[in-house]
Amino acid sequence: MSSNNLSDFAASAPPHLNRAGRLACVDILRVVACVMVVVSHGCDAFVGQFDADRTMFLTGMSIGSLMRPSVPLFVMMTAILIMPLKPSAALGDFYRRRIGRIIVPLIFWSLALPLLIYFYFNSPMGSISATPLVDITGYTPEQLGDRLWNWVFNFNFDTIPLWYLYMLVGLYLIIPVIDGWVNGASKRDLQIFLWVWVITLLLPYLRLAAPLLGYTGNYGNLGLLGECDWNPYGTFYYVSGFIGYVVLARYLVRFPLEWSNARMCGVLIPMFIVGYAITFGGYVMFQNYFPGDYAYLEIVWYFCGINVVMMTFPMIAFMQRIKTKTAPRWVSQLAGLTFGIYLCHYLFEFVGYDLMNIPGLAPAIRIVGAALFSFVAAAAVTWLFKLTRPTSRLVS
């Protein structure tokens, strides 16, 4: 099949994942992105060793850096699957249908994960956990009570993966507003927007460099381009963040790359390698200068950083060239479980780390083993939830 698979899909297939007409690359990318998320979280305990165990730190960070395109891929799949919206779709109906499907799982897992993780760290196995990420003695009834109601404000450590749902709600709020323009704009207009978005991807590094160039901020606030204590909305605020991935995904659907295989490999493979080198090398550099300081370490891991985009773009561009319309049945079935796996896998990351905490076992093997356990366990839980209609709503 030609390289305009996604374009054909967008023009002819219903924009819902569980209906007929699904495309192989969509299912494959969902599974790949989900695996990457699980592996990424499996690396956290190894990255958290820092200089206490340099080998474990470097192994976890090198593998974790490779997983950064995971969330951007999920966002781009969202754009591919739900856009363009039906012309007759009412804004209220879209919000009720899309956001309504997120609220129930968000509430349930915001309560279930803290409870389950609390019981694990108070179990015989969890009470001797060696994970460096948490102080297990802090898992008290008082702490549990705080986490069971603070979800109304934000996610917490036990519910870290749920940050994605808060962000996804934000995307759903704006997608109907931009849908008409994104799907009707010319190729040149979309390119102009995407180049503006690329500028925003450089801002985290500009914030680092500005003080070195003599910038002292506004009354101590180091915000840029209009940002200050009383205004967090700078010049590029409205064209930054994950909305760029939405536009990029629709751009590739409407105007797929018509490059030869040689050009694809000659441009996109080096782009991925450079993006990964910045991600990996930057984390090592910041750890050397700012040991254990996540305010700096996470900069090169930002999902909306130029280096992560350099890794994400080649992946989706190559996937777009898959020459079959349907994925193998088991891939499609697994793709249908990915949302549930994402929601509940975090509990199993702690269990997997402890199960694989075997002296003398190479860190890379421990990461892969823990991630495999977490993925399979989460997939089993999701499959069980899908057996009944009431519980299916919690993972669908």
mmCIF file of N, CA, C and O in Angstrom, residues 33 36 39 50 56 64 74 81 102 129 135 157 162 169 188 223 228 251 256 258 262 295 324 327 333 345 359 368 393:
data_model
loop_
_atom_site.group_PDB
_atom_site.id
_atom_site.type_symbol
_atom_site.label_atom_id
_atom_site.label_comp_id
_atom_site.label_asym_id
_atom_site.label_seq_id
_atom_site.Cartn_x
_atom_site.Cartn_y
_atom_site.Cartn_z
ATOM 1 N N ALA A 33 3.645 2.320 21.921
ATOM 2 C CA ALA A 33 3.639 3.426 22.873
ATOM 3 C C ALA A 33 3.355 2.943 24.281
ATOM 4 O O ALA A 33 3.961 3.411 25.253
ATOM 5 N N MET A 36 6.359 1.237 25.697
ATOM 6 C CA MET A 36 7.366 2.241 26.026
ATOM 7 C C MET A 36 7.053 2.932 27.351
ATOM 8 O O MET A 36 7.956 3.220 28.143
ATOM 9 N N VAL A 39 7.926 0.412 30.163
ATOM 10 C CA VAL A 39 9.381 0.310 30.314
ATOM 11 C C VAL A 39 9.941 1.583 30.937
ATOM 12 O O VAL A 39 10.825 1.526 31.807
ATOM 13 N N PHE A 50 20.914 7.262 41.045
ATOM 14 C CA PHE A 50 21.875 8.336 40.816
ATOM 15 C C PHE A 50 23.307 7.852 41.069
ATOM 16 O O PHE A 50 23.680 6.778 40.626
ATOM 17 N N MET A 56 23.621 1.285 37.584
ATOM 18 C CA MET A 56 22.167 1.198 37.547
ATOM 19 C C MET A 56 21.569 2.507 37.026
ATOM 20 O O MET A 56 20.607 2.499 36.241
ATOM 21 N N GLY A 64 15.513 4.581 29.654
ATOM 22 C CA GLY A 64 14.409 5.515 29.859
ATOM 23 C C GLY A 64 14.408 6.634 28.835
ATOM 24 O O GLY A 64 13.341 7.068 28.376
ATOM 25 N N PHE A 74 1.050 8.579 21.757
ATOM 26 C CA PHE A 74 -0.335 8.451 22.190
ATOM 27 C C PHE A 74 -1.150 9.673 21.765
ATOM 28 O O PHE A 74 -2.283 9.553 21.299
ATOM 29 N N LEU A 81 -7.218 9.462 15.268
ATOM 30 C CA LEU A 81 -8.431 8.665 15.416
ATOM 31 C C LEU A 81 -9.704 9.488 15.549
ATOM 32 O O LEU A 81 -10.773 9.031 15.152
ATOM 33 N N ILE A 102 -13.518 9.793 30.240
ATOM 34 C CA ILE A 102 -12.263 9.889 30.990
ATOM 35 C C ILE A 102 -12.509 10.081 32.482
ATOM 36 O O ILE A 102 -11.762 9.565 33.319
ATOM 37 N N SER A 129 10.562 -3.698 50.642
ATOM 38 C CA SER A 129 10.902 -3.248 49.296
ATOM 39 C C SER A 129 12.193 -2.441 49.304
ATOM 40 O O SER A 129 12.451 -1.648 50.222
ATOM 41 N N ASP A 135 9.899 6.301 50.482
ATOM 42 C CA ASP A 135 10.153 5.873 51.852
ATOM 43 C C ASP A 135 8.945 5.056 52.277
ATOM 44 O O ASP A 135 7.879 5.609 52.574
ATOM 45 N N PHE A 157 2.063 11.014 43.749
ATOM 46 C CA PHE A 157 3.097 10.044 43.379
ATOM 47 C C PHE A 157 2.487 8.692 43.023
ATOM 48 O O PHE A 157 2.924 8.034 42.073
ATOM 49 N N LEU A 162 -1.615 9.153 35.788
ATOM 50 C CA LEU A 162 -2.886 9.809 35.522
ATOM 51 C C LEU A 162 -2.726 11.269 35.115
ATOM 52 O O LEU A 162 -3.706 11.906 34.708
ATOM 53 N N VAL A 169 -7.840 15.684 28.812
ATOM 54 C CA VAL A 169 -9.059 16.484 28.934
ATOM 55 C C VAL A 169 -8.835 17.862 28.323
ATOM 56 O O VAL A 169 -9.696 18.404 27.613
ATOM 57 N N ARG A 188 1.008 24.892 3.463
ATOM 58 C CA ARG A 188 1.925 25.956 3.862
ATOM 59 C C ARG A 188 1.520 26.544 5.205
ATOM 60 O O ARG A 188 2.376 26.796 6.059
ATOM 61 N N GLY A 223 10.947 34.118 34.150
ATOM 62 C CA GLY A 223 10.084 33.872 33.016
ATOM 63 C C GLY A 223 10.509 34.683 31.804
ATOM 64 O O GLY A 223 11.153 35.735 31.929
ATOM 65 N N CYS A 228 5.798 36.568 34.093
ATOM 66 C CA CYS A 228 6.235 37.163 35.354
ATOM 67 C C CYS A 228 5.382 36.568 36.472
ATOM 68 O O CYS A 228 4.560 35.676 36.229
ATOM 69 N N TYR A 251 -1.202 16.891 10.048
ATOM 70 C CA TYR A 251 -0.394 17.282 8.889
ATOM 71 C C TYR A 251 0.097 16.034 8.153
ATOM 72 O O TYR A 251 0.029 15.954 6.917
ATOM 73 N N PRO A 256 1.245 13.233 3.765
ATOM 74 C CA PRO A 256 2.276 12.269 4.149
ATOM 75 C C PRO A 256 3.570 12.508 3.379
ATOM 76 O O PRO A 256 3.561 13.022 2.259
ATOM 77 N N GLU A 258 6.324 12.063 0.988
ATOM 78 C CA GLU A 258 6.477 11.343 -0.280
ATOM 79 C C GLU A 258 7.965 11.197 -0.602
ATOM 80 O O GLU A 258 8.410 11.504 -1.703
ATOM 81 N N ALA A 262 15.438 5.740 0.618
ATOM 82 C CA ALA A 262 16.809 6.190 0.901
ATOM 83 C C ALA A 262 16.789 7.529 1.634
ATOM 84 O O ALA A 262 17.540 7.736 2.594
ATOM 85 N N ALA A 295 14.458 19.290 38.812
ATOM 86 C CA ALA A 295 14.091 20.526 38.118
ATOM 87 C C ALA A 295 14.964 20.731 36.882
ATOM 88 O O ALA A 295 14.530 21.323 35.894
ATOM 89 N N THR A 324 0.124 -2.691 5.158
ATOM 90 C CA THR A 324 -1.067 -3.506 5.341
ATOM 91 C C THR A 324 -2.118 -2.708 6.090
ATOM 92 O O THR A 324 -1.795 -1.881 6.937
ATOM 93 N N ALA A 327 -3.749 -5.041 11.217
ATOM 94 C CA ALA A 327 -2.702 -5.678 11.997
ATOM 95 C C ALA A 327 -3.125 -7.104 12.338
ATOM 96 O O ALA A 327 -4.302 -7.454 12.242
ATOM 97 N N GLN A 333 -6.188 -6.883 19.337
ATOM 98 C CA GLN A 333 -6.767 -7.165 20.647
ATOM 99 C C GLN A 333 -5.945 -6.523 21.757
ATOM 100 O O GLN A 333 -6.502 -5.970 22.709
ATOM 101 N N HIS A 345 -0.927 -0.033 35.371
ATOM 102 C CA HIS A 345 0.377 -0.694 35.404
ATOM 103 C C HIS A 345 1.287 -0.201 36.504
ATOM 104 O O HIS A 345 2.207 -0.918 36.924
ATOM 105 N N PRO A 359 20.412 -10.123 43.370
ATOM 106 C CA PRO A 359 21.835 -9.739 43.367
ATOM 107 C C PRO A 359 22.593 -10.376 42.206
ATOM 108 O O PRO A 359 22.430 -11.556 41.896
ATOM 109 N N VAL A 368 13.990 -5.061 31.966
ATOM 110 C CA VAL A 368 13.149 -5.761 30.994
ATOM 111 C C VAL A 368 12.221 -6.747 31.708
ATOM 112 O O VAL A 368 11.024 -6.837 31.400
ATOM 113 N N ARG A 393 -16.023 0.058 31.769
ATOM 114 C CA ARG A 393 -15.963 1.527 31.694
ATOM 115 C C ARG A 393 -14.734 2.083 32.402
ATOM 116 O O ARG A 393 -14.317 3.189 32.136
#
